[in-house]
Amino acid sequence: MKPEVLFAPVLQLSPERWWQLAAIALALLIGAVAHRWAVRWVERRLSDDAAPRSWRRALLRAAERLTFPLVALAAALLTRVGLVLAHLPTDWLALLTPLLLSLAGIRLAVYLLRFALRPGPALRVWEQLLSLGAWTFVALYLLGWISPLWHALESVKLIPGQNPITLFTVVKAGVSLGAMLLVTWWLGAALERRIMSVGGVSASVRVGIAKVVKFLLITLGVLLGLNAVGIDLTAFAVFGGALGVGLGLGLQRIASNLVSGFILLFDRSIRPGDVISLANRFGWVQELRARYIVVRDRDGVETLIPNENLITSEVVNWSYSDRRIRLKTPVLISYRDDPELALSLLEQAGREHPRVLDDPPPAARLLAFEDNGMRVELRAWIDDPEEGVNNIRSELNLAIWRAFKAHGITIPVPQRDLRIVPESDA
């Protein structure tokens, strides 16, 4: 096709229409430039704000998202006034006004919905997709293209029959399910934050109630979305039974982890903030999820441990019923040293450490007489295992070494004497 034929509808526009197109392009360009400037300005203002969800950050980010549609709207209104004064038509500019207003409203609404979701790299992408989808629907409605588009989608039959499934049915089901899931997810997150802020209830019970409420709301959202499309929910009775058998056979481990998760939540054997040891892993419980728990160690590494492992394996909970734990620091001293002085220095090192409890007080014991020296041990209690255990062991060892060095107590090194027998004696 020749270019002059392809662009004939555009080339045949009247000069009045060209003036409107130029005004629209100018308004959108001004909005884009203002948005670019707003992004840089907000980034500079938020460079010293470490809180991920502060009110200041929320207001600035909302203003950043509204800059383009509102500035473009202001520019469009000004250019529209100019065209009116020049006695030129402004019908296209009049249509641009509700489009920009709807874009501003949709961007603000979707931005507010993001506070119900977990922060992450995919959150901004989902926000943009939701904004684009909602604005596209509004734009098609304002342009009067919704009805022709629906008829075109209805004409595409994916599964023919007495009750055919058309492309419009699939799109309607997707939109309905997405909308209901979004609303129920937002409501569930809001209720979860409310439940987690309730005092007088243990953390594990709060987490369990929040997860159950969120699961029920999402299930309700799916059922309402399917019902809105016109799908008979009674048909899911047989399907649900078959699905249950399939889940029982093929997803045994997942089901086991889910059930184990609810057991952990309601029997309160492991709670957020507990210090646990499992299979050479030591760390703090950060989160209790439906399928796993998140344990963070001293290196900042987060390990996801399936709930089933916590039910079937031996777990050491350092803070289950009492946060106090006793640390043992063994030391070997020479037979030439005074054991009573060594025991006194051990107890003094324990008393001087700020994390060691005064009640019960630190105690030192002479445990055994071994080949290379006498084994003594410092026993001290702490009540903050979440602050680390190996670090206080290291600090106590350093304090003991300094005290022994200052008082002349030696730590023996294993020695072996080698006696060579002459051949004549052999």
Short mmCIF file of C-alpha atoms in Angstrom, two decimals:
data_model
loop_
_atom_site.label_atom_id
_atom_site.label_comp_id
_atom_site.label_asym_id
_atom_site.label_seq_id
_atom_site.Cartn_x
_atom_site.Cartn_y
_atom_site.Cartn_z
CA MET A 1 0.00 0.00 0.00
CA LYS A 2 1.32 3.42 -0.93
CA PRO A 3 2.07 5.89 1.91
CA GLU A 4 -0.33 8.49 0.54
CA VAL A 5 -3.14 5.91 0.65
CA LEU A 6 -2.23 4.68 4.14
CA PHE A 7 -2.13 8.15 5.67
CA ALA A 8 -4.99 9.56 3.59
CA PRO A 9 -7.40 9.95 6.56
CA VAL A 10 -4.76 11.92 8.45
CA LEU A 11 -3.73 14.06 5.48
CA GLN A 12 -7.37 14.95 4.82
CA LEU A 13 -7.84 16.51 8.28
CA SER A 14 -8.96 20.11 8.27
CA PRO A 15 -6.65 22.83 9.62
CA GLU A 16 -8.94 23.19 12.65
CA ARG A 17 -8.33 19.53 13.51
CA TRP A 18 -4.58 19.98 13.13
CA TRP A 19 -4.71 22.83 15.64
CA GLN A 20 -6.44 20.53 18.13
CA LEU A 21 -3.89 17.76 17.56
CA ALA A 22 -1.09 20.24 18.13
CA ALA A 23 -2.75 21.46 21.33
CA ILE A 24 -3.18 17.87 22.59
CA ALA A 25 0.44 17.01 21.77
CA LEU A 26 1.66 20.16 23.52
CA ALA A 27 -0.40 19.41 26.65
CA LEU A 28 0.89 15.82 26.82
CA LEU A 29 4.47 16.99 26.27
CA ILE A 30 4.21 19.53 29.08
CA GLY A 31 2.77 16.83 31.36
CA ALA A 32 5.60 14.41 30.49
CA VAL A 33 8.28 17.04 31.18
CA ALA A 34 6.64 17.95 34.48
CA HIS A 35 6.45 14.28 35.46
CA ARG A 36 10.14 13.79 34.67
CA TRP A 37 11.03 16.78 36.83
CA ALA A 38 8.73 15.54 39.64
CA VAL A 39 10.43 12.13 39.69
CA ARG A 40 13.87 13.69 40.19
CA TRP A 41 12.53 16.13 42.81
CA VAL A 42 10.84 13.35 44.81
CA GLU A 43 13.96 11.18 44.69
CA ARG A 44 16.02 14.02 46.16
CA ARG A 45 13.47 14.60 48.92
CA LEU A 46 13.31 10.91 49.81
CA SER A 47 17.05 10.27 49.78
CA ASP A 48 17.17 10.73 53.60
CA ASP A 49 13.90 8.89 54.35
CA ALA A 50 14.67 5.30 55.33
CA ALA A 51 11.09 4.36 56.32
CA PRO A 52 9.54 2.36 53.44
CA ARG A 53 5.93 3.39 54.27
CA SER A 54 5.99 6.74 56.03
CA TRP A 55 3.28 9.34 55.44
CA ARG A 56 5.80 11.73 53.91
CA ARG A 57 6.95 9.12 51.41
CA ALA A 58 3.34 8.17 50.58
CA LEU A 59 2.30 11.77 49.90
CA LEU A 60 5.35 12.50 47.74
CA ARG A 61 4.92 9.31 45.73
CA ALA A 62 1.22 10.07 45.22
CA ALA A 63 2.08 13.58 44.02
CA GLU A 64 4.64 12.09 41.63
CA ARG A 65 1.99 9.84 40.07
CA LEU A 66 -0.54 12.68 39.71
CA THR A 67 1.88 15.15 38.14
CA PHE A 68 1.49 13.98 34.53
CA PRO A 69 -2.34 13.87 34.29
CA LEU A 70 -2.94 17.04 36.31
CA VAL A 71 -0.29 19.16 34.59
CA ALA A 72 -1.38 17.86 31.18
CA LEU A 73 -4.99 18.65 32.13
CA ALA A 74 -4.06 22.21 33.11
CA ALA A 75 -2.17 22.68 29.85
CA ALA A 76 -5.09 21.23 27.86
CA LEU A 77 -7.54 23.62 29.52
CA LEU A 78 -5.31 26.60 28.74
CA THR A 79 -4.91 25.57 25.10
CA ARG A 80 -8.66 24.99 24.92
CA VAL A 81 -9.26 28.55 26.08
CA GLY A 82 -6.90 29.75 23.36
CA LEU A 83 -8.73 27.78 20.67
CA VAL A 84 -12.10 29.08 21.90
CA LEU A 85 -10.83 32.65 21.67
CA ALA A 86 -9.61 31.89 18.14
CA HIS A 87 -13.09 30.52 17.26
CA LEU A 88 -11.69 27.03 16.57
CA PRO A 89 -13.41 23.71 17.48
CA THR A 90 -12.42 22.08 20.78
CA ASP A 91 -14.38 18.81 20.76
CA TRP A 92 -11.24 16.64 20.88
CA LEU A 93 -9.79 18.71 23.73
CA ALA A 94 -13.11 18.37 25.54
CA LEU A 95 -12.75 14.58 25.29
CA LEU A 96 -9.18 14.77 26.64
CA THR A 97 -10.38 16.34 29.90
CA PRO A 98 -12.30 13.30 31.28
CA LEU A 99 -9.54 10.99 30.03
CA LEU A 100 -6.89 12.83 32.05
CA LEU A 101 -9.17 13.14 35.09
CA SER A 102 -9.90 9.41 35.00
CA LEU A 103 -6.17 8.69 34.66
CA ALA A 104 -5.44 10.77 37.76
CA GLY A 105 -8.18 9.08 39.77
CA ILE A 106 -7.16 5.58 38.68
CA ARG A 107 -3.49 6.21 39.45
CA LEU A 108 -4.34 7.48 42.92
CA ALA A 109 -6.74 4.60 43.65
CA VAL A 110 -4.29 1.93 42.50
CA TYR A 111 -1.48 3.58 44.47
CA LEU A 112 -3.61 3.41 47.63
CA LEU A 113 -4.32 -0.27 46.94
CA ARG A 114 -0.60 -1.06 46.85
CA PHE A 115 -0.42 -0.52 50.62
CA ALA A 116 -2.38 -3.76 51.02
CA LEU A 117 0.30 -5.73 49.17
CA ARG A 118 3.71 -6.87 50.29
CA PRO A 119 6.54 -4.56 49.17
CA GLY A 120 8.69 -6.04 46.42
CA PRO A 121 10.15 -5.48 42.97
CA ALA A 122 6.96 -6.72 41.25
CA LEU A 123 4.69 -4.29 43.10
CA ARG A 124 5.40 -1.33 40.79
CA VAL A 125 4.80 -3.53 37.73
CA TRP A 126 1.42 -4.69 39.04
CA GLU A 127 0.49 -1.10 39.85
CA GLN A 128 1.26 0.00 36.30
CA LEU A 129 -0.64 -2.93 34.79
CA LEU A 130 -3.73 -2.25 36.91
CA SER A 131 -3.62 1.46 36.10
CA LEU A 132 -3.24 0.78 32.38
CA GLY A 133 -6.07 -1.78 32.33
CA ALA A 134 -8.51 0.39 34.28
CA TRP A 135 -7.72 3.50 32.25
CA THR A 136 -8.05 1.59 28.96
CA PHE A 137 -11.54 0.47 29.98
CA VAL A 138 -12.55 4.02 30.93
CA ALA A 139 -11.10 5.41 27.70
CA LEU A 140 -13.00 2.88 25.58
CA TYR A 141 -16.19 3.73 27.45
CA LEU A 142 -15.75 7.48 26.95
CA LEU A 143 -14.99 6.99 23.26
CA GLY A 144 -18.09 4.82 22.83
CA TRP A 145 -16.13 1.76 21.71
CA ILE A 146 -17.16 -0.61 24.51
CA SER A 147 -20.31 -1.96 22.83
CA PRO A 148 -18.66 -2.74 19.45
CA LEU A 149 -15.75 -4.37 21.25
CA TRP A 150 -18.09 -6.55 23.31
CA HIS A 151 -19.95 -7.71 20.22
CA ALA A 152 -16.63 -8.56 18.54
CA LEU A 153 -15.51 -10.61 21.56
CA GLU A 154 -18.91 -12.36 21.73
CA SER A 155 -18.54 -13.46 18.11
CA VAL A 156 -15.36 -15.43 18.92
CA LYS A 157 -16.60 -18.81 20.25
CA LEU A 158 -13.88 -20.79 21.99
CA ILE A 159 -16.10 -23.76 22.97
CA PRO A 160 -19.29 -24.03 20.87
CA GLY A 161 -22.44 -25.73 22.15
CA GLN A 162 -25.74 -24.98 23.84
CA ASN A 163 -23.98 -22.68 26.32
CA PRO A 164 -20.93 -21.60 24.33
CA ILE A 165 -17.88 -20.09 25.95
CA THR A 166 -16.81 -17.02 24.03
CA LEU A 167 -13.78 -14.80 24.28
CA PHE A 168 -15.98 -12.24 26.01
CA THR A 169 -16.85 -14.83 28.70
CA VAL A 170 -13.15 -15.45 29.37
CA VAL A 171 -12.38 -11.73 29.54
CA LYS A 172 -15.37 -11.11 31.81
CA ALA A 173 -14.34 -13.97 34.09
CA GLY A 174 -10.78 -12.68 34.30
CA VAL A 175 -11.87 -9.13 35.09
CA SER A 176 -14.44 -10.27 37.67
CA LEU A 177 -12.03 -12.63 39.40
CA GLY A 178 -9.26 -10.05 39.34
CA ALA A 179 -11.49 -7.34 40.79
CA MET A 180 -12.89 -9.57 43.55
CA LEU A 181 -9.46 -10.94 44.44
CA LEU A 182 -8.02 -7.45 44.57
CA VAL A 183 -10.78 -6.22 46.88
CA THR A 184 -10.66 -9.26 49.17
CA TRP A 185 -6.84 -9.21 49.24
CA TRP A 186 -6.87 -5.54 50.22
CA LEU A 187 -9.53 -6.15 52.86
CA GLY A 188 -7.63 -9.20 54.16
CA ALA A 189 -4.38 -7.25 54.44
CA ALA A 190 -6.14 -4.44 56.30
CA LEU A 191 -7.72 -6.92 58.73
CA GLU A 192 -4.36 -8.68 59.13
CA ARG A 193 -2.66 -5.45 60.17
CA ARG A 194 -5.54 -4.73 62.55
CA ILE A 195 -5.34 -8.20 64.12
CA MET A 196 -1.54 -8.06 64.45
CA SER A 197 -1.83 -4.77 66.38
CA VAL A 198 -4.18 -6.21 69.01
CA GLY A 199 -2.54 -6.45 72.42
CA GLY A 200 -3.01 -9.12 75.05
CA VAL A 201 -2.84 -11.97 72.53
CA SER A 202 0.28 -13.97 71.74
CA ALA A 203 1.98 -13.38 68.40
CA SER A 204 1.38 -16.92 67.16
CA VAL A 205 -2.38 -16.71 67.81
CA ARG A 206 -2.56 -13.34 66.04
CA VAL A 207 -0.70 -14.73 63.03
CA GLY A 208 -2.97 -17.81 62.93
CA ILE A 209 -6.18 -15.78 63.07
CA ALA A 210 -4.90 -13.36 60.43
CA LYS A 211 -3.94 -16.15 58.03
CA VAL A 212 -7.29 -17.94 58.45
CA VAL A 213 -9.26 -14.71 57.88
CA LYS A 214 -7.20 -13.85 54.82
CA PHE A 215 -7.64 -17.35 53.36
CA LEU A 216 -11.42 -17.26 53.89
CA LEU A 217 -11.70 -13.82 52.29
CA ILE A 218 -9.71 -14.87 49.22
CA THR A 219 -11.84 -18.02 48.87
CA LEU A 220 -14.98 -15.88 49.15
CA GLY A 221 -13.59 -13.54 46.49
CA VAL A 222 -13.02 -16.42 44.06
CA LEU A 223 -16.55 -17.77 44.59
CA LEU A 224 -18.15 -14.33 44.20
CA GLY A 225 -16.12 -13.66 41.07
CA LEU A 226 -17.21 -16.94 39.48
CA ASN A 227 -20.80 -16.31 40.50
CA ALA A 228 -20.69 -12.83 38.94
CA VAL A 229 -19.71 -14.38 35.61
CA GLY A 230 -22.73 -16.69 35.75
CA ILE A 231 -20.98 -19.96 36.56
CA ASP A 232 -23.15 -22.31 38.61
CA LEU A 233 -21.29 -22.95 41.86
CA THR A 234 -23.16 -26.22 42.48
CA ALA A 235 -21.11 -27.72 39.66
CA PHE A 236 -18.07 -27.36 41.88
CA ALA A 237 -19.37 -30.00 44.29
CA VAL A 238 -18.25 -32.90 42.09
CA PHE A 239 -15.22 -31.00 40.87
CA GLY A 240 -14.22 -30.17 44.44
CA GLY A 241 -14.34 -33.85 45.42
CA ALA A 242 -12.15 -34.84 42.49
CA LEU A 243 -9.80 -31.96 43.23
CA GLY A 244 -9.55 -33.07 46.85
CA VAL A 245 -8.52 -36.57 45.79
CA GLY A 246 -5.98 -35.11 43.38
CA LEU A 247 -4.56 -32.85 46.04
CA GLY A 248 -4.36 -35.72 48.49
CA LEU A 249 -2.40 -37.87 46.05
CA GLY A 250 -0.23 -35.38 44.21
CA LEU A 251 0.29 -32.60 46.72
CA GLN A 252 0.88 -34.53 49.92
CA ARG A 253 3.96 -32.56 50.96
CA ILE A 254 2.30 -29.20 50.32
CA ALA A 255 -0.80 -30.25 52.26
CA SER A 256 1.42 -31.56 55.06
CA ASN A 257 3.26 -28.24 55.24
CA LEU A 258 -0.03 -26.32 55.33
CA VAL A 259 -1.45 -28.46 58.13
CA SER A 260 1.86 -28.29 60.01
CA GLY A 261 1.79 -24.52 59.66
CA PHE A 262 -1.60 -24.27 61.35
CA ILE A 263 -0.42 -26.64 64.10
CA LEU A 264 2.60 -24.42 64.77
CA LEU A 265 0.41 -21.32 64.81
CA PHE A 266 -2.14 -22.59 67.28
CA ASP A 267 -0.01 -24.70 69.65
CA ARG A 268 2.42 -21.75 70.00
CA SER A 269 5.48 -23.98 70.10
CA ILE A 270 7.32 -21.58 67.79
CA ARG A 271 6.53 -17.86 67.72
CA PRO A 272 7.87 -14.87 65.79
CA GLY A 273 10.96 -13.62 67.59
CA ASP A 274 11.93 -17.02 69.06
CA VAL A 275 15.54 -18.14 68.89
CA ILE A 276 15.74 -21.71 67.54
CA SER A 277 18.30 -24.26 66.43
CA LEU A 278 17.50 -26.88 63.81
CA ALA A 279 19.94 -29.11 61.91
CA ASN A 280 23.01 -26.93 62.60
CA ARG A 281 21.00 -23.78 61.87
CA PHE A 282 20.74 -21.11 64.54
CA GLY A 283 18.67 -17.97 64.13
CA TRP A 284 15.62 -15.87 64.88
CA VAL A 285 12.13 -16.65 63.63
CA GLN A 286 11.14 -13.69 61.45
CA GLU A 287 7.82 -14.88 59.99
CA LEU A 288 5.38 -17.76 60.23
CA ARG A 289 3.98 -18.45 56.76
CA ALA A 290 1.41 -20.99 55.61
CA ARG A 291 4.04 -23.29 54.07
CA TYR A 292 7.31 -22.37 55.80
CA ILE A 293 8.94 -20.20 58.44
CA VAL A 294 11.65 -17.61 57.84
CA VAL A 295 14.72 -17.93 60.08
CA ARG A 296 17.39 -15.21 60.00
CA ASP A 297 20.90 -15.98 61.26
CA ARG A 298 23.65 -13.66 62.52
CA ASP A 299 25.02 -13.27 58.98
CA GLY A 300 21.74 -11.79 57.79
CA VAL A 301 20.92 -14.90 55.72
CA GLU A 302 17.24 -15.85 55.74
CA THR A 303 16.47 -19.57 55.50
CA LEU A 304 13.02 -20.88 54.54
CA ILE A 305 12.33 -24.02 56.57
CA PRO A 306 9.24 -26.12 55.64
CA ASN A 307 6.74 -26.41 58.46
CA GLU A 308 6.77 -30.20 58.22
CA ASN A 309 10.44 -30.27 59.27
CA LEU A 310 9.59 -28.42 62.46
CA ILE A 311 6.92 -30.98 63.35
CA THR A 312 8.89 -34.15 62.54
CA SER A 313 12.39 -33.04 63.61
CA GLU A 314 13.91 -32.08 66.93
CA VAL A 315 13.96 -28.31 67.35
CA VAL A 316 15.79 -26.44 70.12
CA ASN A 317 13.76 -23.37 71.11
CA TRP A 318 16.04 -21.20 73.23
CA SER A 319 13.16 -18.93 74.27
CA TYR A 320 10.16 -21.28 74.50
CA SER A 321 9.07 -20.84 78.14
CA ASP A 322 12.02 -18.97 79.65
CA ARG A 323 14.36 -16.67 77.78
CA ARG A 324 17.17 -17.35 80.23
CA ILE A 325 19.85 -19.77 79.05
CA ARG A 326 23.11 -20.91 80.66
CA LEU A 327 26.40 -20.66 78.82
CA LYS A 328 29.33 -22.92 79.64
CA THR A 329 32.90 -21.78 78.95
CA PRO A 330 35.46 -24.56 79.61
CA VAL A 331 39.16 -23.74 80.10
CA LEU A 332 42.24 -25.93 80.74
CA ILE A 333 44.86 -24.64 83.25
CA SER A 334 48.27 -25.98 84.20
CA TYR A 335 48.92 -28.14 87.28
CA ARG A 336 51.44 -25.53 88.41
CA ASP A 337 48.67 -22.91 88.80
CA ASP A 338 46.35 -22.25 91.73
CA PRO A 339 42.88 -23.63 90.82
CA GLU A 340 41.12 -21.53 93.48
CA LEU A 341 42.56 -18.34 91.97
CA ALA A 342 41.52 -19.51 88.50
CA LEU A 343 37.95 -20.15 89.66
CA SER A 344 37.80 -16.70 91.28
CA LEU A 345 39.02 -15.05 88.06
CA LEU A 346 36.42 -16.94 86.03
CA GLU A 347 33.58 -15.72 88.25
CA GLN A 348 34.95 -12.16 88.16
CA ALA A 349 35.02 -12.22 84.33
CA GLY A 350 31.40 -13.36 84.31
CA ARG A 351 30.23 -10.70 86.78
CA GLU A 352 31.89 -7.89 84.82
CA HIS A 353 30.12 -8.71 81.55
CA PRO A 354 27.00 -6.53 81.09
CA ARG A 355 24.86 -9.30 79.56
CA VAL A 356 25.50 -11.85 82.33
CA LEU A 357 22.72 -12.00 84.92
CA ASP A 358 23.37 -11.35 88.59
CA ASP A 359 20.63 -13.80 89.61
CA PRO A 360 21.56 -16.57 89.34
CA PRO A 361 25.17 -15.37 89.66
CA PRO A 362 27.99 -16.74 87.49
CA ALA A 363 29.70 -19.79 88.95
CA ALA A 364 33.00 -21.56 88.27
CA ARG A 365 33.68 -25.27 88.72
CA LEU A 366 36.73 -27.53 88.71
CA LEU A 367 35.52 -30.39 86.55
CA ALA A 368 38.36 -32.86 86.05
CA PHE A 369 42.08 -33.60 86.24
CA GLU A 370 43.17 -34.46 82.74
CA ASP A 371 46.46 -35.50 81.14
CA ASN A 372 47.53 -31.98 80.21
CA GLY A 373 46.00 -29.95 83.05
CA MET A 374 42.97 -29.19 85.18
CA ARG A 375 39.68 -28.48 83.42
CA VAL A 376 37.70 -25.57 84.88
CA GLU A 377 34.45 -24.10 83.59
CA LEU A 378 32.57 -20.81 83.85
CA ARG A 379 28.77 -21.07 83.95
CA ALA A 380 26.84 -17.86 83.32
CA TRP A 381 23.19 -17.04 82.61
CA ILE A 382 21.83 -14.59 80.01
CA ASP A 383 18.24 -13.60 79.15
CA ASP A 384 18.71 -12.18 75.65
CA PRO A 385 19.68 -15.04 73.30
CA GLU A 386 18.27 -13.03 70.38
CA GLU A 387 21.30 -10.73 70.75
CA GLY A 388 23.60 -13.64 69.95
CA VAL A 389 25.23 -16.50 71.82
CA ASN A 390 28.58 -16.98 70.10
CA ASN A 391 29.44 -13.29 70.47
CA ILE A 392 29.14 -13.39 74.26
CA ARG A 393 31.12 -16.64 74.34
CA SER A 394 33.91 -14.87 72.47
CA GLU A 395 33.80 -11.87 74.81
CA LEU A 396 33.93 -14.11 77.90
CA ASN A 397 36.88 -16.05 76.47
CA LEU A 398 38.76 -12.79 75.85
CA ALA A 399 38.02 -11.57 79.39
CA ILE A 400 39.22 -14.89 80.84
CA TRP A 401 42.41 -14.78 78.77
CA ARG A 402 43.21 -11.23 79.93
CA ALA A 403 42.58 -12.13 83.58
CA PHE A 404 44.73 -15.29 83.37
CA LYS A 405 47.54 -13.41 81.64
CA ALA A 406 47.50 -10.65 84.28
CA HIS A 407 47.72 -13.17 87.16
CA GLY A 408 50.21 -15.56 85.59
CA ILE A 409 47.83 -18.49 85.05
CA THR A 410 48.87 -20.53 82.03
CA ILE A 411 46.85 -22.52 79.56
CA PRO A 412 48.91 -25.68 78.91
CA VAL A 413 49.81 -26.89 75.46
CA PRO A 414 49.73 -30.69 74.96
CA GLN A 415 53.29 -32.07 74.98
CA ARG A 416 54.64 -35.48 74.03
CA ASP A 417 58.09 -36.88 74.80
CA LEU A 418 59.64 -39.10 72.16
CA ARG A 419 62.14 -41.68 73.49
CA ILE A 420 64.38 -43.36 70.95
CA VAL A 421 65.49 -46.83 72.01
CA PRO A 422 68.99 -47.85 70.77
CA GLU A 423 69.19 -50.96 68.64
CA SER A 424 71.34 -52.69 71.27
CA ASP A 425 68.52 -52.32 73.82
CA ALA A 426 65.86 -53.50 71.40
#
